[in-house]
Amino acid sequence: MTPKTAWILYDFANSAFATTVMAGFFPLFFKQYWHGGAPVDSTFQLGLVNAAASGLILVTAPLLGAIADQGRLHKRLLAGFALLGICATFALALLQAGMATYALLCFGLGLVGFSGANIFYDSLLMEVAAPAEYERVSSLGFALGYLGGGLLFALNVAMTLEPHWFGLASSEQAVHLAFASVAMWWLVFTLPLLWKVDERPCRRLSLSLVGDAWRQVARTLGHVRAHRPAFLFLVAYWFYIDGVDTIVRMAVDYGLAIGLGWKGLIAALLLVQFVGFPAAVAYGRLGEWIGAKRAILLGLAVYVGVTAFAARLDSATEFYALAILIGLVQGGVQALSRAYYAHLIPKAMAAEFFGFYNMLGKFAAVLGPLLVGVTGRLAGDPRAGIFSIVALFLIGGAVLLRVRPQVVAS
């Protein structure tokens, strides 16, 4: 196995957590099995934990990334965070009904492990591929992530819908097994990276290493702020990608809160997976035709319409329709955002600038889950909470309109 293949397989590994745990079964199981209280209360608590975990990583990511750069500790830190996520996910399989506090703690630790490991995963690309290969190798990782997350999620959905096919007594037992399967999947497909990907020898840890890391963070932030188009875009991106990620994380919880059946909600998530991959390719063509910025704004308009309608929906059929619409634009908005940003930044500082871009993209969902949880609780209605996400898309779109690529220095 080559180092490139080993690196790509980590995307195959950790995407199982994103689909089966983060987007799918945890919101469902937390509300119906571990919590059992008022829907607005469980939504508030789920939103709070999502926001807290994402916020913690967002605040610490620049420093952790700089320490990894200075000390050449990327693989060691990835292993540590991944192990935290794997253990927390396996612990979910051991929790019994009513253990809401422990479930939230394990889920929060799983999110920190998942997001923290991604800080160092991206940077290891430069250890396994030549600059001319970055796009191809990175794209293969992205594609294999869709495949890995989708395959295990489909198996876990089948196991939950028809537990007797697998010799299981109930759907509850199947969900417990699903959490354990994610932990094992994540562990097994992480091992090739730890085994095959080499990293330059690390520096001895010292206080000077931390000081060097802080200075690197300050320099990069100064460079980003000095390029107004790129800085404005990052502000816009922070808002609208937070909305995109919030919908992914909170959709199942919201559907349950308004009384939709859990089987239909899980099937809708599978639908997004199957629609999203080819739609992302087609949306890229649309971006070439009308321009990336216009295509992103079109996608945000779709998100505004979907979110506003979601606040009124009352049937599984309508939920399926919204899932298809989200699948059509989700991957496209993400892909074209990266392409548009590449046109705004100076080529000589691409690594620095994309470091901040990746940080915002991977550690979004801070404002959104908190907004959904607090608004829903104050209003006493989860529909008000989901409608509040519209503000993130509107603010992001408004700031994006102010971005003028033509003023960027070469």
Short mmCIF file of N, CA and C in Angstrom, two decimals, residues 275-296 298-299 327-337:
data_model
loop_
_atom_site.label_atom_id
_atom_site.label_comp_id
_atom_site.label_asym_id
_atom_site.label_seq_id
_atom_site.Cartn_x
_atom_site.Cartn_y
_atom_site.Cartn_z
N VAL A 275 -28.02 11.64 -4.01
CA VAL A 275 -28.24 12.77 -4.91
C VAL A 275 -27.03 13.70 -4.92
N GLY A 276 -26.39 13.85 -3.76
CA GLY A 276 -25.37 14.88 -3.59
C GLY A 276 -24.14 14.70 -4.45
N PHE A 277 -23.66 13.47 -4.63
CA PHE A 277 -22.39 13.30 -5.34
C PHE A 277 -22.48 13.68 -6.81
N PRO A 278 -23.44 13.12 -7.60
CA PRO A 278 -23.52 13.56 -9.00
C PRO A 278 -23.94 15.01 -9.14
N ALA A 279 -24.77 15.50 -8.21
CA ALA A 279 -25.21 16.89 -8.28
C ALA A 279 -24.05 17.85 -8.11
N ALA A 280 -23.07 17.49 -7.29
CA ALA A 280 -21.90 18.35 -7.10
C ALA A 280 -21.13 18.52 -8.40
N VAL A 281 -21.02 17.44 -9.18
CA VAL A 281 -20.34 17.51 -10.48
C VAL A 281 -21.11 18.42 -11.43
N ALA A 282 -22.43 18.24 -11.49
CA ALA A 282 -23.25 19.07 -12.37
C ALA A 282 -23.22 20.53 -11.95
N TYR A 283 -23.20 20.77 -10.66
CA TYR A 283 -23.18 22.16 -10.17
C TYR A 283 -21.86 22.84 -10.53
N GLY A 284 -20.80 22.05 -10.60
CA GLY A 284 -19.53 22.61 -11.05
C GLY A 284 -19.62 23.12 -12.48
N ARG A 285 -20.34 22.39 -13.33
CA ARG A 285 -20.56 22.84 -14.71
C ARG A 285 -21.37 24.14 -14.73
N LEU A 286 -22.36 24.22 -13.85
CA LEU A 286 -23.15 25.45 -13.75
C LEU A 286 -22.27 26.62 -13.37
N GLY A 287 -21.33 26.39 -12.44
CA GLY A 287 -20.40 27.45 -12.05
C GLY A 287 -19.54 27.92 -13.20
N GLU A 288 -19.13 26.99 -14.08
CA GLU A 288 -18.35 27.38 -15.25
C GLU A 288 -19.18 28.22 -16.21
N TRP A 289 -20.48 27.95 -16.25
CA TRP A 289 -21.37 28.64 -17.20
C TRP A 289 -21.74 30.04 -16.72
N ILE A 290 -22.18 30.17 -15.48
CA ILE A 290 -22.67 31.47 -15.00
C ILE A 290 -21.69 32.15 -14.04
N GLY A 291 -20.61 31.48 -13.69
CA GLY A 291 -19.65 32.04 -12.74
C GLY A 291 -19.86 31.47 -11.35
N ALA A 292 -18.76 31.26 -10.64
CA ALA A 292 -18.83 30.62 -9.32
C ALA A 292 -19.63 31.45 -8.32
N LYS A 293 -19.42 32.77 -8.33
CA LYS A 293 -20.11 33.62 -7.36
C LYS A 293 -21.62 33.57 -7.56
N ARG A 294 -22.07 33.68 -8.81
CA ARG A 294 -23.52 33.62 -9.07
C ARG A 294 -24.09 32.25 -8.69
N ALA A 295 -23.34 31.20 -8.97
CA ALA A 295 -23.82 29.86 -8.65
C ALA A 295 -23.92 29.66 -7.13
N ILE A 296 -22.96 30.21 -6.39
CA ILE A 296 -23.03 30.12 -4.92
C ILE A 296 -24.25 30.88 -4.42
N LEU A 298 -26.97 31.49 -6.01
CA LEU A 298 -28.16 30.71 -6.37
C LEU A 298 -28.38 29.59 -5.35
N GLY A 299 -27.30 28.91 -4.98
CA GLY A 299 -27.40 27.85 -3.98
C GLY A 299 -27.89 28.38 -2.64
N GLY A 327 -29.67 18.08 -1.48
CA GLY A 327 -28.70 17.25 -2.17
C GLY A 327 -28.23 17.87 -3.48
N LEU A 328 -29.11 18.59 -4.15
CA LEU A 328 -28.77 19.20 -5.44
C LEU A 328 -27.76 20.34 -5.29
N VAL A 329 -27.78 21.06 -4.16
CA VAL A 329 -26.94 22.25 -4.03
C VAL A 329 -25.83 22.13 -2.99
N GLN A 330 -25.94 21.20 -2.07
CA GLN A 330 -25.00 21.15 -0.95
C GLN A 330 -23.56 20.99 -1.41
N GLY A 331 -23.28 19.92 -2.17
CA GLY A 331 -21.92 19.69 -2.63
C GLY A 331 -21.43 20.78 -3.57
N GLY A 332 -22.34 21.32 -4.40
CA GLY A 332 -21.96 22.37 -5.33
C GLY A 332 -21.53 23.65 -4.63
N VAL A 333 -22.28 24.05 -3.61
CA VAL A 333 -21.92 25.26 -2.85
C VAL A 333 -20.56 25.08 -2.20
N GLN A 334 -20.30 23.91 -1.65
CA GLN A 334 -19.01 23.67 -1.00
C GLN A 334 -17.87 23.68 -2.02
N ALA A 335 -18.06 23.00 -3.14
CA ALA A 335 -16.99 22.90 -4.15
C ALA A 335 -16.70 24.25 -4.80
N LEU A 336 -17.76 24.99 -5.17
CA LEU A 336 -17.55 26.27 -5.83
C LEU A 336 -17.01 27.33 -4.88
N SER A 337 -17.31 27.21 -3.61
CA SER A 337 -16.74 28.15 -2.63
C SER A 337 -15.22 28.03 -2.63
#
